[in-house]
CSV table of C-alpha atoms in Angstrom, one decimal:
chain,number,residue,atom,x,y,z
E,253,MET,CA,1.9,212.8,-97.6
E,254,ALA,CA,2.5,212.4,-101.3
E,255,ALA,CA,5.8,213.6,-102.7
E,256,ARG,CA,5.7,215.3,-106.1
E,257,ILE,CA,8.2,214.3,-108.8
E,258,GLN,CA,8.5,216.5,-111.9
E,259,GLN,CA,9.6,214.8,-115.1
E,260,SER,CA,12.4,216.4,-117.1
E,261,PRO,CA,11.4,218.0,-120.4
E,262,GLN,CA,11.9,216.0,-123.5
E,263,PRO,CA,15.0,216.7,-125.7
E,264,GLY,CA,14.6,218.6,-128.9
E,265,GLY,CA,13.0,221.8,-127.5
E,266,GLY,CA,9.4,220.4,-127.6
E,267,LYS,CA,6.7,222.4,-125.7
E,268,ARG,CA,5.2,219.3,-124.2
E,269,LYS,CA,5.0,219.6,-120.5
E,270,GLY,CA,6.0,216.6,-118.4
E,271,LYS,CA,3.4,215.1,-116.2
E,272,ALA,CA,3.8,215.3,-112.5
E,273,GLN,CA,4.0,211.9,-110.8
E,274,TYR,CA,3.0,211.3,-107.2
E,275,VAL,CA,4.4,208.7,-105.0
E,276,GLN,CA,2.1,207.7,-102.2
E,277,ALA,CA,3.9,207.8,-98.8
E,278,LYS,CA,3.7,204.7,-96.6
E,279,ARG,CA,1.1,205.2,-93.9
E,280,ALA,CA,1.7,204.2,-90.4
E,281,ARG,CA,-0.3,201.2,-89.2
E,282,ARG,CA,-3.2,202.2,-87.1
E,283,TRP,CA,-3.4,200.7,-83.6
E,284,ASP,CA,-6.6,200.7,-81.7
E,285,GLY,CA,-6.1,197.6,-79.5
E,286,GLY,CA,-4.1,199.1,-76.7
E,287,GLY,CA,-1.3,197.4,-75.0
E,288,PRO,CA,1.9,196.2,-76.7
E,289,ARG,CA,2.0,196.1,-80.5
E,290,GLN,CA,4.5,193.3,-80.9
E,291,LEU,CA,5.7,190.1,-79.2
E,292,GLU,CA,7.8,191.0,-76.2
E,293,PRO,CA,8.9,189.6,-72.8
E,294,GLY,CA,6.2,189.5,-70.2
E,295,LEU,CA,3.3,188.5,-72.4
E,296,GLN,CA,1.0,185.5,-72.3
E,297,GLY,CA,-0.9,184.3,-75.3
E,298,ILE,CA,-1.4,181.8,-78.0
E,299,LEU,CA,1.1,181.2,-80.9
E,300,ILE,CA,-0.6,180.1,-84.1
E,301,THR,CA,1.0,178.9,-87.3
E,302,CYS,CA,-0.9,179.3,-90.6
E,303,ASN,CA,-0.8,178.5,-94.3
E,304,MET,CA,0.3,181.7,-96.1
E,305,ASN,CA,-2.8,183.7,-95.1
E,306,GLU,CA,-2.2,185.6,-91.8
E,307,ARG,CA,-5.2,187.9,-92.1
E,308,LYS,CA,-7.6,184.9,-92.5
E,309,CYS,CA,-5.7,183.2,-89.7
E,310,VAL,CA,-6.4,186.1,-87.3
E,311,GLU,CA,-10.1,186.1,-88.2
E,312,GLU,CA,-10.3,182.3,-87.5
E,313,ALA,CA,-8.4,182.7,-84.3
E,314,TYR,CA,-10.7,185.4,-83.0
E,315,SER,CA,-13.8,183.4,-83.9
E,316,LEU,CA,-12.5,180.1,-82.3
E,317,LEU,CA,-11.0,181.7,-79.2
E,318,ASN,CA,-14.1,183.8,-78.5
E,319,GLU,CA,-16.4,180.8,-78.9
E,320,TYR,CA,-14.5,178.7,-76.4
E,321,GLY,CA,-13.5,181.6,-74.2
E,322,ASP,CA,-17.1,182.6,-73.7
E,323,ASP,CA,-17.8,178.9,-72.9
E,324,MET,CA,-15.1,178.7,-70.2
E,325,TYR,CA,-15.0,182.2,-68.8
E,326,GLY,CA,-18.3,183.7,-69.8
E,327,PRO,CA,-19.0,186.6,-72.2
E,328,GLU,CA,-16.4,189.3,-72.4
E,329,LYS,CA,-17.3,192.4,-70.5
E,330,PHE,CA,-16.5,195.8,-72.1
E,331,ALA,CA,-15.9,199.0,-70.3
E,332,ASP,CA,-18.5,201.7,-70.7
E,333,LYS,CA,-17.0,204.6,-72.6
E,334,ASP,CA,-19.2,207.1,-70.8
E,335,GLN,CA,-18.2,205.8,-67.4
E,336,HIS,CA,-15.9,208.1,-65.4
E,337,PRO,CA,-13.4,207.1,-62.8
E,338,SER,CA,-15.0,207.0,-59.3
E,339,GLY,CA,-13.8,209.2,-56.5
E,340,SER,CA,-14.1,212.7,-55.2
E,341,GLU,CA,-11.8,214.6,-57.5
E,342,GLY,CA,-10.6,218.0,-56.3
E,343,GLU,CA,-11.5,217.3,-52.7
E,344,ASP,CA,-8.1,216.0,-51.6
E,345,ASP,CA,-5.9,218.6,-50.0
E,346,ASP,CA,-2.8,216.6,-50.7
E,347,VAL,CA,-1.7,217.2,-54.3
E,348,GLU,CA,0.5,214.2,-54.3
E,349,ALA,CA,-2.2,211.9,-53.1
E,350,ALA,CA,-4.6,213.3,-55.7
E,351,LEU,CA,-2.1,212.7,-58.4
E,352,LYS,CA,-1.5,209.1,-57.4
E,353,LYS,CA,-5.2,208.5,-57.3
E,354,GLU,CA,-5.6,209.9,-60.8
E,355,VAL,CA,-2.8,207.8,-62.2
E,356,GLY,CA,-4.4,204.7,-60.6
E,357,ASP,CA,-7.8,205.5,-62.1
E,358,ILE,CA,-6.2,205.9,-65.6
E,359,LYS,CA,-4.4,202.5,-65.3
E,360,ALA,CA,-7.7,200.9,-64.2
E,361,SER,CA,-9.6,202.4,-67.1
E,362,THR,CA,-6.8,201.3,-69.5
E,363,GLU,CA,-7.0,197.7,-68.3
E,364,LYS,CA,-10.7,197.6,-68.7
E,365,SER,CA,-10.4,198.8,-72.3
E,366,LEU,CA,-8.0,196.0,-73.3
E,367,ARG,CA,-9.6,193.1,-75.1
E,368,ARG,CA,-9.5,189.5,-73.9
E,369,PHE,CA,-7.7,188.5,-77.2
E,370,GLN,CA,-5.5,190.9,-79.2
E,371,SER,CA,-3.3,190.1,-82.2
E,372,VAL,CA,0.3,191.5,-82.0
E,373,GLU,CA,3.2,191.3,-84.4
E,374,SER,CA,4.9,188.0,-84.0
E,375,GLY,CA,8.1,188.8,-85.8
E,376,ALA,CA,8.0,185.7,-88.2
E,377,ASN,CA,6.1,184.9,-91.4
E,378,ASN,CA,3.1,182.6,-91.2
E,379,VAL,CA,3.1,183.0,-87.4
E,380,VAL,CA,0.4,184.8,-85.5
E,381,PHE,CA,0.5,185.7,-81.8
E,382,ILE,CA,-2.7,186.4,-79.9
E,383,ARG,CA,-2.1,188.2,-76.6
E,384,THR,CA,-4.5,187.0,-73.9
E,385,LEU,CA,-5.7,188.8,-70.8
E,386,GLY,CA,-7.4,187.3,-67.8
E,387,ILE,CA,-7.3,183.7,-68.9
E,388,GLU,CA,-5.0,180.7,-68.8
E,389,PRO,CA,-3.9,179.9,-72.3
E,390,GLU,CA,-2.9,176.3,-71.7
E,391,LYS,CA,-6.3,175.4,-70.3
E,392,LEU,CA,-8.2,177.2,-73.1
E,393,VAL,CA,-6.2,175.6,-75.9
E,394,HIS,CA,-6.4,172.2,-74.3
E,395,HIS,CA,-10.2,172.6,-74.0
E,396,ILE,CA,-10.4,173.5,-77.7
E,397,LEU,CA,-8.3,170.6,-78.9
E,398,GLN,CA,-10.1,168.2,-76.6
E,399,ASP,CA,-13.5,169.1,-78.0
E,400,ILE,CA,-12.2,169.0,-81.6
E,401,TYR,CA,-10.6,165.6,-80.9
E,402,LYS,CA,-13.8,164.2,-79.6
E,403,THR,CA,-16.2,165.6,-82.2
E,404,LYS,CA,-13.8,165.4,-85.2
E,405,LYS,CA,-15.4,168.6,-86.5
E,406,LYS,CA,-13.1,170.8,-88.5
E,407,LYS,CA,-13.5,174.4,-87.5
E,408,THR,CA,-10.6,176.1,-89.2
E,409,ARG,CA,-9.1,176.2,-92.7
E,410,VAL,CA,-5.8,178.1,-92.5
E,411,ILE,CA,-4.9,177.6,-88.9
E,412,LEU,CA,-2.4,174.7,-88.5
E,413,ARG,CA,-0.9,174.6,-85.0
E,414,MET,CA,-2.2,176.4,-81.9
E,415,LEU,CA,0.3,176.5,-79.0
E,416,PRO,CA,-0.4,178.2,-75.7
E,417,ILE,CA,2.4,180.4,-74.4
E,418,SER,CA,2.3,180.8,-70.6
E,419,GLY,CA,5.3,183.0,-70.3
E,420,THR,CA,7.9,184.9,-72.4
E,421,CYS,CA,11.4,186.2,-71.6
E,422,LYS,CA,14.5,187.4,-73.5
E,423,ALA,CA,16.0,184.8,-75.8
E,424,PHE,CA,19.4,184.7,-74.1
E,425,LEU,CA,20.6,181.7,-72.2
E,426,ASP,CA,21.2,183.4,-68.9
E,427,ASP,CA,17.7,185.1,-69.0
E,428,MET,CA,16.1,181.8,-70.0
E,429,LYS,CA,17.7,179.9,-67.1
E,430,LYS,CA,16.7,182.4,-64.6
E,431,TYR,CA,13.2,182.6,-65.9
E,432,ALA,CA,12.7,178.8,-66.2
E,433,GLU,CA,13.8,178.1,-62.7
E,434,THR,CA,10.6,179.8,-61.4
E,435,PHE,CA,8.4,179.1,-64.4
E,436,LEU,CA,8.7,175.3,-64.3
E,437,GLU,CA,8.1,174.9,-60.6
E,438,PRO,CA,4.3,174.4,-60.7
E,439,TRP,CA,4.8,171.2,-62.8
E,440,PHE,CA,8.1,169.7,-61.7
E,441,LYS,CA,9.0,171.0,-58.2
E,442,ALA,CA,8.6,168.5,-55.4
E,443,PRO,CA,6.2,167.1,-54.4
E,444,ASN,CA,5.0,167.6,-58.0
E,445,LYS,CA,6.6,165.3,-60.6
E,446,GLY,CA,6.0,163.8,-64.0
E,447,THR,CA,7.5,162.4,-67.2
E,448,PHE,CA,8.4,165.0,-69.8
E,449,GLN,CA,9.9,165.8,-73.1
E,450,ILE,CA,11.3,169.1,-74.6
E,451,VAL,CA,10.3,170.5,-78.0
E,452,TYR,CA,12.5,173.3,-79.4
E,453,LYS,CA,12.0,175.5,-82.4
E,454,SER,CA,13.7,178.7,-83.5
E,455,ARG,CA,12.7,181.3,-86.0
E,456,ASN,CA,14.7,184.4,-87.2
E,457,ASN,CA,17.3,183.7,-84.5
E,458,SER,CA,20.9,182.6,-85.0
E,459,HIS,CA,22.6,183.2,-81.7
E,460,MET,CA,20.9,180.5,-79.6
E,461,ASN,CA,22.3,177.0,-79.5
E,462,ARG,CA,19.8,174.2,-79.5
E,463,GLU,CA,21.8,171.7,-77.5
E,464,GLU,CA,22.7,174.2,-74.8
E,465,VAL,CA,19.1,175.3,-74.3
E,466,ILE,CA,17.9,171.7,-74.0
E,467,LYS,CA,20.6,170.7,-71.6
E,468,GLU,CA,20.0,173.7,-69.3
E,469,LEU,CA,16.3,173.2,-69.2
E,470,ALA,CA,16.6,169.5,-68.6
E,471,GLY,CA,19.0,170.2,-65.8
E,472,ILE,CA,16.6,172.6,-64.2
E,473,VAL,CA,13.8,170.0,-64.4
E,474,GLY,CA,16.0,167.4,-62.8
E,475,SER,CA,17.1,169.8,-60.0
E,476,LEU,CA,13.5,170.6,-59.1
E,477,ASN,CA,12.7,166.9,-58.4
E,478,SER,CA,15.0,163.9,-59.0
E,479,GLU,CA,11.9,161.8,-59.7
E,480,ASN,CA,11.1,163.6,-62.9
E,481,LYS,CA,11.7,161.2,-65.8
E,482,VAL,CA,12.2,161.6,-69.5
E,483,ASP,CA,9.7,159.9,-71.7
E,484,LEU,CA,10.0,160.3,-75.5
E,485,THR,CA,6.9,158.3,-76.4
E,486,ASN,CA,4.2,159.0,-74.0
E,487,PRO,CA,5.2,162.0,-71.7
E,488,GLN,CA,2.8,163.5,-69.2
E,489,TYR,CA,4.2,167.0,-69.9
E,490,THR,CA,5.8,168.6,-73.0
E,491,VAL,CA,8.0,171.6,-72.4
E,492,VAL,CA,7.5,173.8,-75.5
E,493,VAL,CA,10.3,176.2,-76.3
E,494,GLU,CA,9.5,178.7,-79.2
E,495,ILE,CA,12.1,181.3,-80.0
E,496,ILE,CA,11.3,184.2,-82.3
E,497,LYS,CA,14.0,186.8,-82.8
E,498,ALA,CA,15.0,187.9,-79.3
E,499,VAL,CA,12.0,186.5,-77.5
E,500,CYS,CA,11.7,183.1,-75.9
E,501,CYS,CA,8.2,181.7,-75.5
E,502,LEU,CA,7.7,178.9,-73.0
E,503,SER,CA,4.8,176.6,-72.0
E,504,VAL,CA,4.1,173.2,-70.5
E,505,VAL,CA,1.3,171.3,-72.2
E,506,LYS,CA,-0.5,168.0,-71.8
E,507,ASP,CA,-1.5,165.4,-74.4
E,508,TYR,CA,0.9,166.8,-76.9
E,509,MET,CA,1.2,163.6,-78.8
E,510,LEU,CA,-2.4,162.6,-78.5
E,511,PHE,CA,-3.5,165.9,-80.0
E,512,ARG,CA,-1.1,165.6,-82.9
E,513,LYS,CA,1.4,168.2,-81.7
E,514,TYR,CA,-1.5,170.6,-81.2
E,515,ASN,CA,-2.3,170.6,-84.9
E,516,LEU,CA,-5.9,171.4,-85.6
E,517,GLN,CA,-5.8,170.0,-89.1
E,518,GLU,CA,-4.5,166.6,-87.9
E,519,VAL,CA,-6.5,166.2,-84.7
E,520,VAL,CA,-9.8,166.0,-86.6
E,521,LYS,CA,-8.6,162.9,-88.5
E,522,SER,CA,-9.9,159.6,-87.4
E,523,ALA,CA,-7.7,156.6,-86.5
E,524,LYS,CA,-8.8,154.9,-89.8
E,525,ASP,CA,-7.4,157.8,-91.8
E,526,LEU,CA,-4.1,157.8,-89.9
E,527,SER,CA,-3.8,154.0,-90.3
E,528,GLN,CA,-4.0,154.4,-94.0
E,529,LEU,CA,-1.1,156.8,-94.0
E,530,ASN,CA,1.2,154.9,-91.6
E,531,PRO,CA,-0.1,151.6,-90.2
E,532,LYS,CA,2.7,151.4,-87.6
E,533,GLN,CA,1.5,154.6,-86.0
E,534,ALA,CA,-2.2,153.9,-86.1
E,535,ALA,CA,-4.4,154.1,-83.0
E,536,GLN,CA,-4.1,151.2,-80.6
E,537,THR,CA,-6.2,150.4,-77.5
E,538,GLY,CA,-4.8,148.7,-74.5
E,539,ASN,CA,-5.6,148.7,-70.7
E,540,GLY,CA,-8.3,151.3,-71.3
E,541,LYS,CA,-5.8,153.9,-72.6
E,542,GLU,CA,-5.5,155.0,-76.2
E,543,ALA,CA,-2.0,155.0,-77.6
E,544,LYS,CA,-0.6,158.4,-78.7
E,545,LEU,CA,-1.1,159.0,-82.4
E,546,GLU,CA,1.9,160.2,-84.3
E,547,SER,CA,2.5,160.4,-88.0
E,548,GLY,CA,5.1,163.1,-88.0
E,549,ASP,CA,5.9,163.5,-91.7
E,550,LYS,CA,2.3,164.4,-92.5
E,551,SER,CA,2.1,167.3,-90.0
E,552,SER,CA,5.5,168.5,-91.2
E,553,ARG,CA,4.3,168.9,-94.7
E,554,ASN,CA,1.2,170.7,-93.6
E,555,ASP,CA,3.1,173.4,-91.7
E,556,PRO,CA,5.1,175.7,-94.0
E,557,ALA,CA,5.7,178.1,-91.2
E,558,GLU,CA,8.2,175.8,-89.6
E,559,GLY,CA,11.4,176.5,-91.5
E,560,LYS,CA,14.9,175.2,-91.5
E,561,ASN,CA,15.6,176.6,-88.1
E,562,ASN,CA,12.7,174.7,-86.6
E,563,GLN,CA,14.1,171.7,-84.7
E,564,GLN,CA,12.3,169.3,-82.4
E,565,VAL,CA,14.1,167.5,-79.6
E,566,VAL,CA,11.9,164.5,-79.4
E,567,PRO,CA,11.9,162.1,-82.4
E,568,GLU,CA,8.6,160.8,-83.5
E,569,ASN,CA,9.4,157.2,-83.8
E,570,SER,CA,10.1,155.6,-80.5
E,571,GLU,CA,11.7,152.6,-82.1
E,572,GLU,CA,14.7,154.6,-83.1
E,573,LEU,CA,15.5,155.5,-79.5
E,574,GLY,CA,14.7,152.3,-77.6
E,575,PRO,CA,13.4,152.4,-74.0
E,576,THR,CA,12.5,155.5,-72.1
E,577,GLY,CA,15.3,157.1,-70.1
E,578,SER,CA,15.2,158.1,-66.5
E,579,ILE,CA,16.5,161.3,-65.0
E,580,SER,CA,18.3,159.7,-62.1
E,581,GLU,CA,18.4,156.3,-60.5
E,582,THR,CA,18.4,155.7,-56.7
E,583,HIS,CA,22.1,154.9,-56.7
E,584,VAL,CA,23.0,158.2,-58.3
E,585,VAL,CA,24.5,160.4,-55.5
E,586,ASN,CA,26.3,163.1,-57.4
E,587,GLU,CA,23.7,165.7,-58.5
E,588,GLY,CA,25.9,167.1,-61.3
E,589,VAL,CA,26.3,163.6,-62.8
E,590,ALA,CA,22.5,163.2,-62.7
E,591,LYS,CA,21.9,166.4,-64.6
E,592,HIS,CA,24.5,165.5,-67.2
E,593,GLU,CA,22.8,162.1,-67.8
E,594,LEU,CA,19.4,163.8,-68.0
E,595,ALA,CA,20.5,166.2,-70.7
E,596,SER,CA,22.0,163.4,-72.7
E,597,GLN,CA,18.8,161.4,-72.5
E,598,VAL,CA,16.7,164.3,-73.7
E,599,THR,CA,18.9,165.1,-76.7
E,600,GLU,CA,19.5,161.5,-77.6
E,601,GLY,CA,18.4,160.7,-81.2
E,602,SER,CA,17.5,164.3,-82.0
E,603,GLU,CA,20.1,164.9,-84.7
E,604,SER,CA,18.2,162.9,-87.2
E,605,ASN,CA,15.0,164.9,-86.5
E,606,GLU,CA,16.3,168.5,-86.6
E,607,ASN,CA,13.9,169.5,-89.5
E,608,ASP,CA,10.8,167.8,-88.0
E,609,LEU,CA,7.9,170.3,-87.9
């Protein structure tokens, strides 16, 4: 509603009447998507960074995700608005049972009305979060990057990085530890094992300590299986930790280095283009396996959404760190000592790369 402001009459006794000025009231943002309106614990989705144009980023994200989502999961099915909940209403003698049934029908109809992909407020500039429903974000994003990597066909203009988020929790150390103990089991709990690295970034948050988070997560991975090993150059898994305000987003992804840190602008570049930028990190072929492509500084310049608080644990140049470290050796008996060694290996050399990406 507009508020009217009357101008005071001019001095000197003039008869000129002041004009009435109207200040337009700020309208509340309309929300038709259903579900949560902002990033919060308990969501799954895809975190996307963009280049100063969030509206265009959301449009590109919807187009890209729907294209590949239909390819993997089939066309999205929408609920019929004229369809009424099934059941014999009014026939139940028990009022309590009838009420529970009605509540269940309402919940079912609400779930059907939710879209497969829905943008929510991320809480940070140049960052978009797409909430997903009924899909596995890590598999969908990996499928997208794999196709773009093979075809080298550029499909976006403003989207930079696209990171799947498999789980979210409160951004407090105790909550993160409790959540990670269960979250990391599918990848690292015995008999499952693998090499890994940890990537950490923080936006609009000042109460979390990077070193503490890394050490705790590394210790959890080591406790799940002593054969898990740290690999800073060619890891099998990358544990992604994205903190925005009071929400921690977690995911475990594959081919993080091969797909240029999940950067859609970089992954389309050929090995020839990358070799011109940095010959030391050009594509190499050996034993039937392509070396992981990493140019670091280029992707850092292309991502303005990563600010001063964005810090990565793993340095991009493996020459600075030397050989890959192991979580624990066979002669290590004390589990506490093994966890301490693991954390020190993961954080080794990260001080010089705090502002990377």
